[in-house]
Coordinates of C-alpha atoms in Angstrom, one line a residue:
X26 CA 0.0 0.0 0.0
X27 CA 2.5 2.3 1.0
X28 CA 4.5 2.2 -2.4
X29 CA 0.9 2.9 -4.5
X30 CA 0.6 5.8 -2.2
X31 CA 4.3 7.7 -3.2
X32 CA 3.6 7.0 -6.7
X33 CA 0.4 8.9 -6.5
X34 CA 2.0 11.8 -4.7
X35 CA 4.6 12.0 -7.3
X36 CA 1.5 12.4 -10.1
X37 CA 0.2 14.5 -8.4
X38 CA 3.2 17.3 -8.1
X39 CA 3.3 20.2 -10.7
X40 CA 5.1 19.2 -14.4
X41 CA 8.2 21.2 -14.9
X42 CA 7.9 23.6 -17.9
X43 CA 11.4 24.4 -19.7
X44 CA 12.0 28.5 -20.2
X45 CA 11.6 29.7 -23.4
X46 CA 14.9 30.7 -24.7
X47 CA 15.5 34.8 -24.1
X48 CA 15.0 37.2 -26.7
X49 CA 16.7 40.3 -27.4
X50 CA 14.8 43.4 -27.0
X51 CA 14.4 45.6 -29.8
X52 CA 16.0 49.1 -30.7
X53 CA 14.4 51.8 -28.4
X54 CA 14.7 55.5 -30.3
X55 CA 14.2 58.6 -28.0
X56 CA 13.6 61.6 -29.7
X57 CA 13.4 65.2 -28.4
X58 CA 13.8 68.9 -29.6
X59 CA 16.7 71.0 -28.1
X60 CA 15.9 74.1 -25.9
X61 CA 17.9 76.0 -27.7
X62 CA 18.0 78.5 -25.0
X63 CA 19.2 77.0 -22.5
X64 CA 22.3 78.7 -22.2
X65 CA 25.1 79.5 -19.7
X66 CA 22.8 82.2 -18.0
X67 CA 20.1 79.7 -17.3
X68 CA 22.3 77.7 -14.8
X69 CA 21.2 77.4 -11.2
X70 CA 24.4 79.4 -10.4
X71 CA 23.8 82.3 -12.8
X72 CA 23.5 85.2 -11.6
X73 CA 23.6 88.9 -13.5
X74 CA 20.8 91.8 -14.1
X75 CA 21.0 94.9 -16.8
X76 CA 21.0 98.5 -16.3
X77 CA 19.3 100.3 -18.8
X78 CA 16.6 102.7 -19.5
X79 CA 15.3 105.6 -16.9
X80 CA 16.8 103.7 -14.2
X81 CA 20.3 103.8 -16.5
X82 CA 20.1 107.5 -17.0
X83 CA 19.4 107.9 -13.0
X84 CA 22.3 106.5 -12.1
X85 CA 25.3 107.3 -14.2
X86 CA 28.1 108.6 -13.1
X87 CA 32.0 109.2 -14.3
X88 CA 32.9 106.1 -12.9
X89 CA 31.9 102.4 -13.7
X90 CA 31.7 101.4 -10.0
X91 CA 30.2 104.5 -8.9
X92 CA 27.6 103.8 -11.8
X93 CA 26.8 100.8 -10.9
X94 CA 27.1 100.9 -6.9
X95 CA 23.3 100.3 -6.2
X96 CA 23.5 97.1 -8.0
X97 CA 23.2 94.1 -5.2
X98 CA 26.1 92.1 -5.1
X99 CA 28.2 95.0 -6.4
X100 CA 31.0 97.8 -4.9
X101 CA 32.3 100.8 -5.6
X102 CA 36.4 100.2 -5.2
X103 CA 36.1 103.9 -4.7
X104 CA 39.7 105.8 -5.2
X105 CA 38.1 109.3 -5.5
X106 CA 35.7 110.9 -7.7
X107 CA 37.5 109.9 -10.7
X108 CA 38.7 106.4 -10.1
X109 CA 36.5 103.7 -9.5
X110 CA 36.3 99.9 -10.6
X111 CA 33.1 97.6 -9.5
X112 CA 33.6 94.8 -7.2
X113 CA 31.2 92.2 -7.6
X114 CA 30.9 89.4 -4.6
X115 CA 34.3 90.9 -3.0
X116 CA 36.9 90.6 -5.7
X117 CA 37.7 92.9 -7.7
X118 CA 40.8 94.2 -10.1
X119 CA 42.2 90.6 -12.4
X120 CA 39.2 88.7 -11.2
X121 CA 36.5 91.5 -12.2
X122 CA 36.3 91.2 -16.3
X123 CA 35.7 94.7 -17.9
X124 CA 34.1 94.5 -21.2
X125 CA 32.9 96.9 -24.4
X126 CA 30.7 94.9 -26.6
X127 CA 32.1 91.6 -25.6
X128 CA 35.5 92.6 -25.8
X129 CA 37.8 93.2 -23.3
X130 CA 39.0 96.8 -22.7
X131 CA 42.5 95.7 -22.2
X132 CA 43.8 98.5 -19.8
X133 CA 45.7 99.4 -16.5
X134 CA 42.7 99.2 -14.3
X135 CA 43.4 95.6 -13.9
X136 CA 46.5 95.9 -12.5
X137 CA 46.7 98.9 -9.8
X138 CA 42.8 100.3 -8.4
X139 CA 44.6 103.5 -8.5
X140 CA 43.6 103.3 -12.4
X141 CA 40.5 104.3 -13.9
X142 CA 38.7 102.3 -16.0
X143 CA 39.0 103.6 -20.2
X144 CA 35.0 103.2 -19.9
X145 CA 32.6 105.8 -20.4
X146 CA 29.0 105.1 -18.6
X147 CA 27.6 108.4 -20.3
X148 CA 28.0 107.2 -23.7
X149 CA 26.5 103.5 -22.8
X150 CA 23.0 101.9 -24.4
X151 CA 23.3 99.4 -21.0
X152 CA 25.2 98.1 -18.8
X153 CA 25.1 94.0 -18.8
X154 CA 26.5 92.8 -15.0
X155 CA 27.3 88.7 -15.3
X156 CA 28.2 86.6 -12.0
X157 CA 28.7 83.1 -11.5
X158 CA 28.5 80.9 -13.9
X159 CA 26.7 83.0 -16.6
X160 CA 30.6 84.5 -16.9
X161 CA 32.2 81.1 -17.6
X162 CA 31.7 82.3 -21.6
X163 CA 34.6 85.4 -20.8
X164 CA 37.7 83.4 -19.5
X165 CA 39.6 83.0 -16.2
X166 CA 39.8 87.0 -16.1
X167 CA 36.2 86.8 -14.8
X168 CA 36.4 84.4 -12.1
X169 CA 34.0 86.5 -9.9
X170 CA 32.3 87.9 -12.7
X171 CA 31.9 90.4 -15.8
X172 CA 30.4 93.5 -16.5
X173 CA 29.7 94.5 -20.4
X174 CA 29.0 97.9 -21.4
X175 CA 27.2 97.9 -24.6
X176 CA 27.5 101.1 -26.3
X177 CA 26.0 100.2 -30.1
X178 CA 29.8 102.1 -31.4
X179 CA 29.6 99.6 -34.3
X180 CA 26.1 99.2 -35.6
X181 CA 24.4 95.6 -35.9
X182 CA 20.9 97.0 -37.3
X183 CA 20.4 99.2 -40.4
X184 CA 19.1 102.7 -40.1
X185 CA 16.2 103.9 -42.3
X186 CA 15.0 107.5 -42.6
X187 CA 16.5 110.6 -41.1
X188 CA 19.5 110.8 -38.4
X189 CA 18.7 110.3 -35.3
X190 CA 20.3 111.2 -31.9
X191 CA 20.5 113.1 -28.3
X192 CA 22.7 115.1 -26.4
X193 CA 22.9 116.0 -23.1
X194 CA 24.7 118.6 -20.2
X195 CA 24.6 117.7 -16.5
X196 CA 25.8 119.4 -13.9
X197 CA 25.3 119.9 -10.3
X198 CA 26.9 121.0 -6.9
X199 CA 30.2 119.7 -6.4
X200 CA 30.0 117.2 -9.4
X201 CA 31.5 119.5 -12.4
X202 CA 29.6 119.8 -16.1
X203 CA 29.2 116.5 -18.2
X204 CA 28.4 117.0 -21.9
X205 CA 27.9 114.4 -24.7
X206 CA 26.3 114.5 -28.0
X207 CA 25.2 110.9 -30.1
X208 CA 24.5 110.5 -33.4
X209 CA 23.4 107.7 -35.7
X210 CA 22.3 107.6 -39.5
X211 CA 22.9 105.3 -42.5
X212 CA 21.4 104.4 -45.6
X213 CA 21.2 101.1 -47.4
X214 CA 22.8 98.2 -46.4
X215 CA 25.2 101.0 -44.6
X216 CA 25.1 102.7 -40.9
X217 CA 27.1 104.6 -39.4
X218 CA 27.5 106.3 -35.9
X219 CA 29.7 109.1 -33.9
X220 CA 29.8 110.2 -30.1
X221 CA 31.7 112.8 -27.7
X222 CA 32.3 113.1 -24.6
X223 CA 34.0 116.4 -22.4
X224 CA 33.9 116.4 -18.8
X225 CA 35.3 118.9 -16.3
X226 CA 35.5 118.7 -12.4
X227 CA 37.8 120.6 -10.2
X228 CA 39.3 119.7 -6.5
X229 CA 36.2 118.3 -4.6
X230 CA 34.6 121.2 -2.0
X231 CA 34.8 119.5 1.7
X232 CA 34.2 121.1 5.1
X233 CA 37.6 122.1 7.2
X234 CA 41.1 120.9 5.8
X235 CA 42.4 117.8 3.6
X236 CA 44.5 115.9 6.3
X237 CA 43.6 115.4 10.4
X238 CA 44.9 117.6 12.6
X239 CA 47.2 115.2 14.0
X240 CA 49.7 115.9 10.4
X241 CA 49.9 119.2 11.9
X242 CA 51.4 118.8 15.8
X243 CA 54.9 118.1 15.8
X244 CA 54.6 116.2 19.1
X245 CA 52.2 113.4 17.6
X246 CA 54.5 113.0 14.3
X247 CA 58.0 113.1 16.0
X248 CA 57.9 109.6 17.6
X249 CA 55.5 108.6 15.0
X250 CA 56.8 107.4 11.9
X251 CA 54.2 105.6 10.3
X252 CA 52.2 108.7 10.9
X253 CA 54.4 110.7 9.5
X254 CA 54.7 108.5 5.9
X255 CA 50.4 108.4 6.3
X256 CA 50.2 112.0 6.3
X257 CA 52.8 112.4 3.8
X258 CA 54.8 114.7 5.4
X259 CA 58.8 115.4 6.3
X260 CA 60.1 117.0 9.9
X261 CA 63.2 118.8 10.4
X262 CA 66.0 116.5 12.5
X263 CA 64.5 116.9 16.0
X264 CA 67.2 117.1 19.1
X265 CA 66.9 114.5 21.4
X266 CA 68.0 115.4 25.6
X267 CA 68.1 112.7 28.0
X268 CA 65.5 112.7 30.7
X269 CA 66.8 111.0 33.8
X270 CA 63.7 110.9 35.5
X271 CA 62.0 108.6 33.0
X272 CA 65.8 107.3 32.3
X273 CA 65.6 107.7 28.0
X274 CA 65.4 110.4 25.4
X275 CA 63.0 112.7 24.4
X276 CA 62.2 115.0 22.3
X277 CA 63.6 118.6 22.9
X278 CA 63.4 120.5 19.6
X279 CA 62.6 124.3 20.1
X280 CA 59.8 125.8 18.6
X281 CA 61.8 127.0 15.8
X282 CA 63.2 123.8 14.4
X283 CA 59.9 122.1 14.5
X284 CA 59.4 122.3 10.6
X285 CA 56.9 120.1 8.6
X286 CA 57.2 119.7 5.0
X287 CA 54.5 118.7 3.3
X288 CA 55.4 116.6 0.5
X289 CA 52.7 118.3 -1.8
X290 CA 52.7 122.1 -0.9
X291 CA 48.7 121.7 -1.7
X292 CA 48.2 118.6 0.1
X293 CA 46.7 120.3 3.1
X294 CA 44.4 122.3 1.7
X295 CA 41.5 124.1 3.4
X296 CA 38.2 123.6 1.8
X297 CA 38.7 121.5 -0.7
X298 CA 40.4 118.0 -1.6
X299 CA 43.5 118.1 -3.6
X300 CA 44.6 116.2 -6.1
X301 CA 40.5 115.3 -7.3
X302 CA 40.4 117.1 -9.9
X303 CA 39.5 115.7 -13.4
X304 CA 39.4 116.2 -17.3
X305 CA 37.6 113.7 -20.1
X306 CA 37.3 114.0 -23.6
X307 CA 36.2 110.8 -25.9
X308 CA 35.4 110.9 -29.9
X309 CA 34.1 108.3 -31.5
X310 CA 33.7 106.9 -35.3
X311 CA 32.2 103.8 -36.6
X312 CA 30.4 102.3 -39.1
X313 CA 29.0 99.0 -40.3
X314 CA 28.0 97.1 -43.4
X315 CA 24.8 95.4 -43.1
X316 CA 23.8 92.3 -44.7
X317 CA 21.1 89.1 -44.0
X318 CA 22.8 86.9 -41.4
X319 CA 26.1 89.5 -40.5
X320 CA 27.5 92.6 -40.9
X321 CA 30.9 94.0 -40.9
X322 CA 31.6 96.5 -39.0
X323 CA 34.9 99.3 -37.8
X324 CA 35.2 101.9 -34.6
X325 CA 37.9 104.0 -33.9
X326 CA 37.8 106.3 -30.8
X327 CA 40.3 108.0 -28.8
X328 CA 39.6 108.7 -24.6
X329 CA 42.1 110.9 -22.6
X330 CA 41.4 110.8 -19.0
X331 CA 43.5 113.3 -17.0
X332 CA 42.3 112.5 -13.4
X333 CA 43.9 112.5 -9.8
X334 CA 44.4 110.5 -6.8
X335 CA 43.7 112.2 -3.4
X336 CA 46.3 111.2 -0.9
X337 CA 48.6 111.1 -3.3
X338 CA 51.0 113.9 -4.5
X339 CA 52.2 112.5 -7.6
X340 CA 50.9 114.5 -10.9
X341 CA 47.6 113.8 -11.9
X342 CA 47.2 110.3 -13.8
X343 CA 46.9 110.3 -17.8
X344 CA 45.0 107.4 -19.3
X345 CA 44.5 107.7 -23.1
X346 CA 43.0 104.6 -24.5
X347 CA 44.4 103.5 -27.5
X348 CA 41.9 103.3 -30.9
X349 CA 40.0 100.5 -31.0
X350 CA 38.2 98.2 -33.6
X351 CA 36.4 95.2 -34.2

């Protein structure tokens, strides 16, 4: 009985099957449409905003960081009213990419922030600011970021009809007279543009004298003599006496050999900062041949900045900028 019984069990159990032998799937295609703009300024990182417009005219100034002070993220490395280069996120000079049109301006300012920048905000259409990875397109000179002043100097559009143009003087109190004129016509497949640019400030007006009072006392710069090289000034040998009471030298000069030179005869002026004065005078020609899908264009200008440095009684700086042309 028993053996009948394991012989039915065995029927009973569930018939193996063999797999079926694996197939290969077939070719999967995946199509899609490129965004094409998605570009460098869409990354998470990018960062950047444009001045233009009212808010543009509001806020130029003779400087590009002065110009551009009020944008978030951005400094004025301020070196008086003549001299000063944005700062964007801290850095500034090498690491801060200064651009006309997409090119790079390719002058001292990069180097010392005593130099101006051979930029002129007045004659600008905008002002592009770039930071973070929406600068990766300018190079390793823009590590913190870039700022592009578009100024339209070679035309990219053609003109139809009459010239067109505008011109404007500003002045104010303690700021000098800015004057610039604009013009841009063409005909055909031709256009053409021209600017200028003269600006005159003298020495800043301030309230009391240039340097503390401290440059002046003979008995604060005598034992001092990194006060002496901060307010830019040279004594007369002092004579020393030795005090037994405090048991070392001191100072015993009479009042008639306590002499201090200034190093610039106007660097202590009253009423008024020296060495802030400034002149600016930029010209411009350039024109542009106009065809579908390009255009070849050519600008010359020439800017002379004659500016100065307060604190400092070197001659005023001279920055011509060279011609330039694309």
């Amino acid at each position: 009985m028993l053996p009948n019984l394991i012989l039915l069990a065995v029927a009973a159990g569930p018939t193996a099957v063999p797999p079926e032998p694996a197939t290969s799937p077939s070719t999967i295609v995946v199509e899609g449409q490129r965004d094409h703009s998605s570009t460098v300024q869409q990354l998470s990182s990018a960062s950047g905003a444009t001045v233009d417009g009212v808010e543009f005219d509001r806020r130029k100034a003779p400087t590009l960081g002065e110009t551009l002070a009020r944008v978030p993220g951005i400094q004025n490395d301020y070196f008086g009213p003549a001299v000063g280069r944005p700062t964007i996120r801290g850095q500034t000079g090498g690491r801060v990419a200064v651009l006309i049109d997409g090119l790079p301006t390719q002058d001292a300012s990069g180097l010392g922030a005593e130099h101006a920048a051979a930029v002129e905000p007045f004659l600008a259409d905008r002002i592009e600011v770039l930071k973070g990875s929406a600068a990766i397109p300018y190079g390793g000179g823009a590590i913190s970021g870039a700022v592009n002043v578009v100024d339209g100097r070679i035309p990219t559009q053609r003109h139809d009809g009459a010239p067109t143009g505008r011109a404007e003087v500003r002045t104010g109190d303690n700021v000098g007279v800015t004057a610039m004129a604009r013009l841009d016509g063409g005909r055909g497949a031709f256009a053409w543009h021209l600017d200028g640019l003269y600006r005159y400030q003298g020495d800043q007006a301030i309230p009391g004298r240039a340097k503390a009072d401290a440059c002046r006392i003979w008995s604060s710069l005598v034992s001092d003599v990194p006060l002496q090289a901060l307010c830019q000034v040279r004594l007369a040998r002092p004579t020393y006496a030795y005090d037994p009471a405090i048991k070392r030298y001191v100072d015993a000069t009479p009042l008639s050999g306590q002499i201090i030179t200034n190093f610039d005869p106007m660097g202590d002026a009253d009423g008024r900062l020296p060495n802030s004065a400034l002149r600016t005078t930029a010209v411009t020609a350039g024109g542009s041949i106009i065809v579908d899908g390009g255009f070849l264009g050519l600008s010359i200008s020439r800017y002379d900045n004659s500016y100065g440095v307060p604190g400092s009684p070197s001659s005023p700086h001279r920055e011509p900028a060279p011609a330039r042309s694309a």
